[in-house]
XYZ file of N, CA and C in Angstrom:
285
model
N 7.656 5.559 -28.063
C 8.017 4.256 -27.529
C 9.205 3.709 -28.318
N 10.014 2.923 -27.650
C 11.186 2.331 -28.276
C 10.750 1.314 -29.319
N 11.346 1.355 -30.511
C 11.000 0.351 -31.523
C 11.283 -1.053 -30.997
N 10.484 -2.033 -31.403
C 10.624 -3.397 -30.891
C 12.008 -3.964 -31.178
N 12.628 -3.585 -32.267
C 13.927 -4.126 -32.637
C 15.080 -3.598 -31.810
N 14.801 -2.715 -30.861
C 15.883 -2.112 -30.090
C 15.897 -2.614 -28.652
N 15.368 -3.819 -28.440
C 15.351 -4.381 -27.089
C 16.745 -4.415 -26.493
N 16.811 -4.205 -25.218
C 18.059 -4.213 -24.468
C 18.091 -5.502 -23.666
N 19.201 -6.197 -23.721
C 19.310 -7.446 -22.972
C 20.115 -7.215 -21.700
N 19.478 -7.407 -20.571
C 20.147 -7.329 -19.276
C 20.194 -8.739 -18.708
N 21.362 -9.180 -18.300
C 21.490 -10.534 -17.785
C 21.741 -10.510 -16.280
N 20.986 -11.301 -15.567
C 21.101 -11.399 -14.122
C 21.280 -12.861 -13.749
N 22.004 -13.119 -12.665
C 22.035 -14.485 -12.149
C 21.421 -14.537 -10.760
N 20.545 -13.586 -10.460
C 19.811 -13.598 -9.198
C 18.367 -13.191 -9.453
N 17.465 -14.044 -9.078
C 16.036 -13.782 -9.281
C 15.591 -12.521 -8.560
N 16.129 -12.260 -7.373
C 15.725 -11.102 -6.585
C 15.999 -9.809 -7.340
N 17.209 -9.669 -7.873
C 17.550 -8.452 -8.597
C 16.706 -8.319 -9.862
N 16.496 -9.408 -10.549
C 15.691 -9.344 -11.769
C 14.297 -8.827 -11.465
N 13.732 -9.239 -10.350
C 12.377 -8.818 -10.013
C 12.301 -7.349 -9.626
N 13.414 -6.751 -9.217
C 13.398 -5.339 -8.817
C 13.080 -4.410 -9.986
N 13.282 -4.841 -11.210
C 12.972 -3.990 -12.354
C 11.471 -3.679 -12.389
N 10.655 -4.535 -11.771
C 9.204 -4.291 -11.724
C 8.853 -3.103 -10.843
N 9.773 -2.718 -9.945
C 9.512 -1.612 -9.020
C 9.882 -0.245 -9.596
N 10.380 -0.199 -10.821
C 10.784 1.066 -11.429
C 9.544 1.839 -11.879
N 9.375 3.043 -11.293
C 8.213 3.868 -11.634
C 8.598 5.288 -12.025
N 9.859 5.683 -11.715
C 10.318 7.025 -12.042
C 11.841 7.003 -12.102
N 12.445 8.164 -12.337
C 13.889 8.213 -12.515
C 14.628 7.823 -11.227
N 14.111 8.249 -10.090
C 14.764 7.921 -8.819
C 14.762 6.411 -8.575
N 13.633 5.759 -8.815
C 13.578 4.306 -8.604
C 14.415 3.584 -9.657
N 14.487 4.143 -10.861
C 15.362 3.546 -11.868
C 16.821 3.643 -11.436
N 17.217 4.807 -10.916
C 18.603 4.975 -10.482
C 18.958 3.983 -9.370
N 18.029 3.774 -8.435
C 18.274 2.799 -7.368
C 18.445 1.404 -7.958
N 17.568 1.032 -8.886
C 17.667 -0.276 -9.540
C 18.993 -0.417 -10.276
N 19.351 0.607 -11.063
C 20.573 0.514 -11.874
C 21.818 0.458 -10.994
N 21.814 1.202 -9.904
C 22.953 1.164 -8.987
C 23.104 -0.233 -8.386
N 21.991 -0.848 -8.009
C 22.057 -2.219 -7.473
C 22.534 -3.197 -8.548
N 22.106 -2.991 -9.769
C 22.550 -3.853 -10.867
C 24.059 -3.759 -11.037
N 24.591 -2.544 -11.062
C 26.031 -2.379 -11.229
C 26.795 -2.930 -10.035
N 26.295 -2.707 -8.811
C 26.955 -3.244 -7.621
C 26.910 -4.767 -7.624
N 25.812 -5.313 -8.110
C 25.673 -6.763 -8.194
C 26.794 -7.337 -9.070
N 27.036 -6.691 -10.206
C 28.099 -7.163 -11.088
C 29.472 -6.973 -10.451
N 29.691 -5.813 -9.826
C 30.989 -5.535 -9.203
C 31.278 -6.508 -8.074
N 30.247 -6.850 -7.302
C 30.429 -7.781 -6.187
C 30.894 -9.149 -6.671
N 30.579 -9.470 -7.893
C 30.965 -10.763 -8.448
C 32.207 -10.644 -9.334
N 32.852 -9.470 -9.238
C 34.093 -9.211 -9.970
C 33.936 -9.446 -11.477
N 32.782 -9.078 -12.008
C 32.553 -9.190 -13.441
C 32.171 -7.830 -14.016
N 32.679 -6.752 -13.422
C 32.354 -5.411 -13.911
C 32.752 -5.275 -15.371
N 33.817 -5.958 -15.777
C 34.237 -5.928 -17.174
C 33.170 -6.471 -18.107
N 32.360 -7.390 -17.601
C 31.279 -7.976 -18.401
C 30.288 -6.895 -18.828
N 29.951 -6.007 -17.880
C 29.024 -4.914 -18.176
C 29.622 -4.006 -19.252
N 30.904 -3.676 -19.119
C 31.546 -2.803 -20.104
C 31.600 -3.456 -21.478
N 31.860 -4.757 -21.516
C 31.902 -5.464 -22.800
C 30.530 -5.441 -23.461
N 29.487 -5.724 -22.682
C 28.139 -5.699 -23.254
C 27.775 -4.308 -23.736
N 28.128 -3.291 -22.942
C 27.810 -1.918 -23.324
C 28.531 -1.551 -24.610
N 29.768 -2.024 -24.762
C 30.538 -1.766 -25.977
C 29.896 -2.363 -27.215
N 29.093 -3.415 -27.023
C 28.382 -4.031 -28.143
C 26.961 -3.498 -28.274
N 26.641 -2.435 -27.524
C 25.312 -1.820 -27.634
C 24.224 -2.607 -26.945
N 24.573 -3.486 -26.004
C 23.566 -4.311 -25.354
C 23.141 -3.782 -23.992
N 23.928 -2.885 -23.418
C 23.584 -2.305 -22.123
C 23.410 -0.800 -22.321
N 22.304 -0.248 -21.867
C 22.079 1.192 -22.041
C 23.010 2.019 -21.161
N 23.190 3.271 -21.532
C 24.034 4.171 -20.754
C 23.540 5.596 -20.927
N 24.190 6.536 -20.228
C 23.846 7.962 -20.303
C 22.366 8.199 -20.008
N 21.935 7.774 -18.821
C 20.532 7.900 -18.434
C 20.178 9.318 -18.032
N 18.941 9.708 -18.337
C 18.416 10.992 -17.889
C 16.892 10.933 -17.950
N 16.275 11.798 -17.169
C 14.825 11.892 -17.216
C 14.455 12.938 -18.257
N 13.585 12.569 -19.179
C 13.139 13.477 -20.231
C 11.616 13.554 -20.163
N 11.125 14.604 -19.525
C 9.677 14.816 -19.409
C 8.951 13.592 -18.870
N 9.488 13.003 -17.801
C 8.826 11.869 -17.175
C 9.062 10.543 -17.854
N 10.004 10.491 -18.767
C 10.374 9.241 -19.441
C 11.875 9.041 -19.274
N 12.320 7.804 -19.375
C 13.741 7.511 -19.267
C 14.399 7.673 -20.631
N 15.382 8.574 -20.695
C 16.173 8.734 -21.906
C 17.494 8.007 -21.707
N 17.935 7.271 -22.727
C 19.188 6.538 -22.598
C 19.800 6.292 -23.972
N 21.023 5.846 -23.956
C 21.751 5.563 -25.191
C 22.093 4.081 -25.228
N 21.949 3.467 -26.401
C 22.395 2.089 -26.633
C 23.252 2.133 -27.880
N 24.535 1.837 -27.723
C 25.446 2.004 -28.848
C 25.475 3.475 -29.211
N 25.189 3.787 -30.460
C 25.166 5.177 -30.911
C 23.758 5.762 -30.961
N 22.748 4.965 -30.611
C 21.357 5.388 -30.741
C 20.784 5.875 -29.413
N 19.942 6.920 -29.483
C 19.260 7.489 -28.319
C 17.822 6.972 -28.291
N 17.327 6.670 -27.083
C 15.966 6.159 -26.942
C 15.246 6.847 -25.793
N 13.928 6.831 -25.847
C 13.053 7.262 -24.760
C 12.089 6.119 -24.485
N 11.833 5.875 -23.201
C 10.886 4.815 -22.847
C 10.156 5.212 -21.576
N 8.883 4.865 -21.483
C 8.135 5.079 -20.248
C 8.706 4.134 -19.193
N 8.800 4.615 -17.966
C 9.380 3.793 -16.898
C 8.648 2.461 -16.744
N 7.323 2.494 -16.866
C 6.564 1.257 -16.677
C 6.675 0.302 -17.864
N 7.355 0.720 -18.927
C 7.540 -0.156 -20.088
C 8.905 -0.845 -20.096
N 9.799 -0.437 -19.184
C 11.142 -1.023 -19.159
C 11.067 -2.534 -19.033
N 10.225 -2.998 -18.121
C 10.150 -4.435 -17.873
C 9.620 -5.187 -19.091
N 8.830 -4.534 -19.944
C 8.296 -5.171 -21.157
C 9.252 -5.059 -22.333
N 9.897 -3.911 -22.464
C 10.713 -3.652 -23.648
C 12.149 -4.146 -23.520
N 12.668 -4.196 -22.293
C 14.030 -4.693 -22.084
C 13.945 -6.191 -21.811
N 14.740 -6.963 -22.488
C 14.780 -8.396 -22.262
C 15.645 -8.660 -21.035
N 15.049 -9.201 -20.005
C 15.784 -9.468 -18.774
C 15.875 -10.980 -18.588
N 17.090 -11.499 -18.583
C 17.282 -12.944 -18.440
C 18.195 -13.230 -17.255
N 18.207 -14.470 -16.838
C 19.073 -14.905 -15.748
C 20.149 -15.813 -16.310
N 21.412 -15.559 -15.934
C 22.505 -16.416 -16.350
C 22.699 -17.515 -15.347
C-alpha cells in the first residue's frame, strides 16, 4: 500500500468528474477515468495546469497494471496501489 505521506492531490472543479473516481475497479476503468480527467482539463484550456502539477510531483504519471494493482510514478518515486484504494489514498478536491 502507498505510504500515507505520498498522497496525490487531484483537483477538480466539477462534482460529476470527482465522483467518477469511485467507479475505478481495474486498469481499464482507471484509464477511462484518467482520460476524462485529462479531457476535462483540456476542454477548459488549462492543460498546462496538469503539467505544472505533475512537474511538482502532485499528479501521477506512467500508469501500468502490476498484478492487479495500479503502478504509477509521482515525481521520481514509484508506487503501487489497489484500485479500490485510489479514492481513499488520493486527495481529491474541487477548485
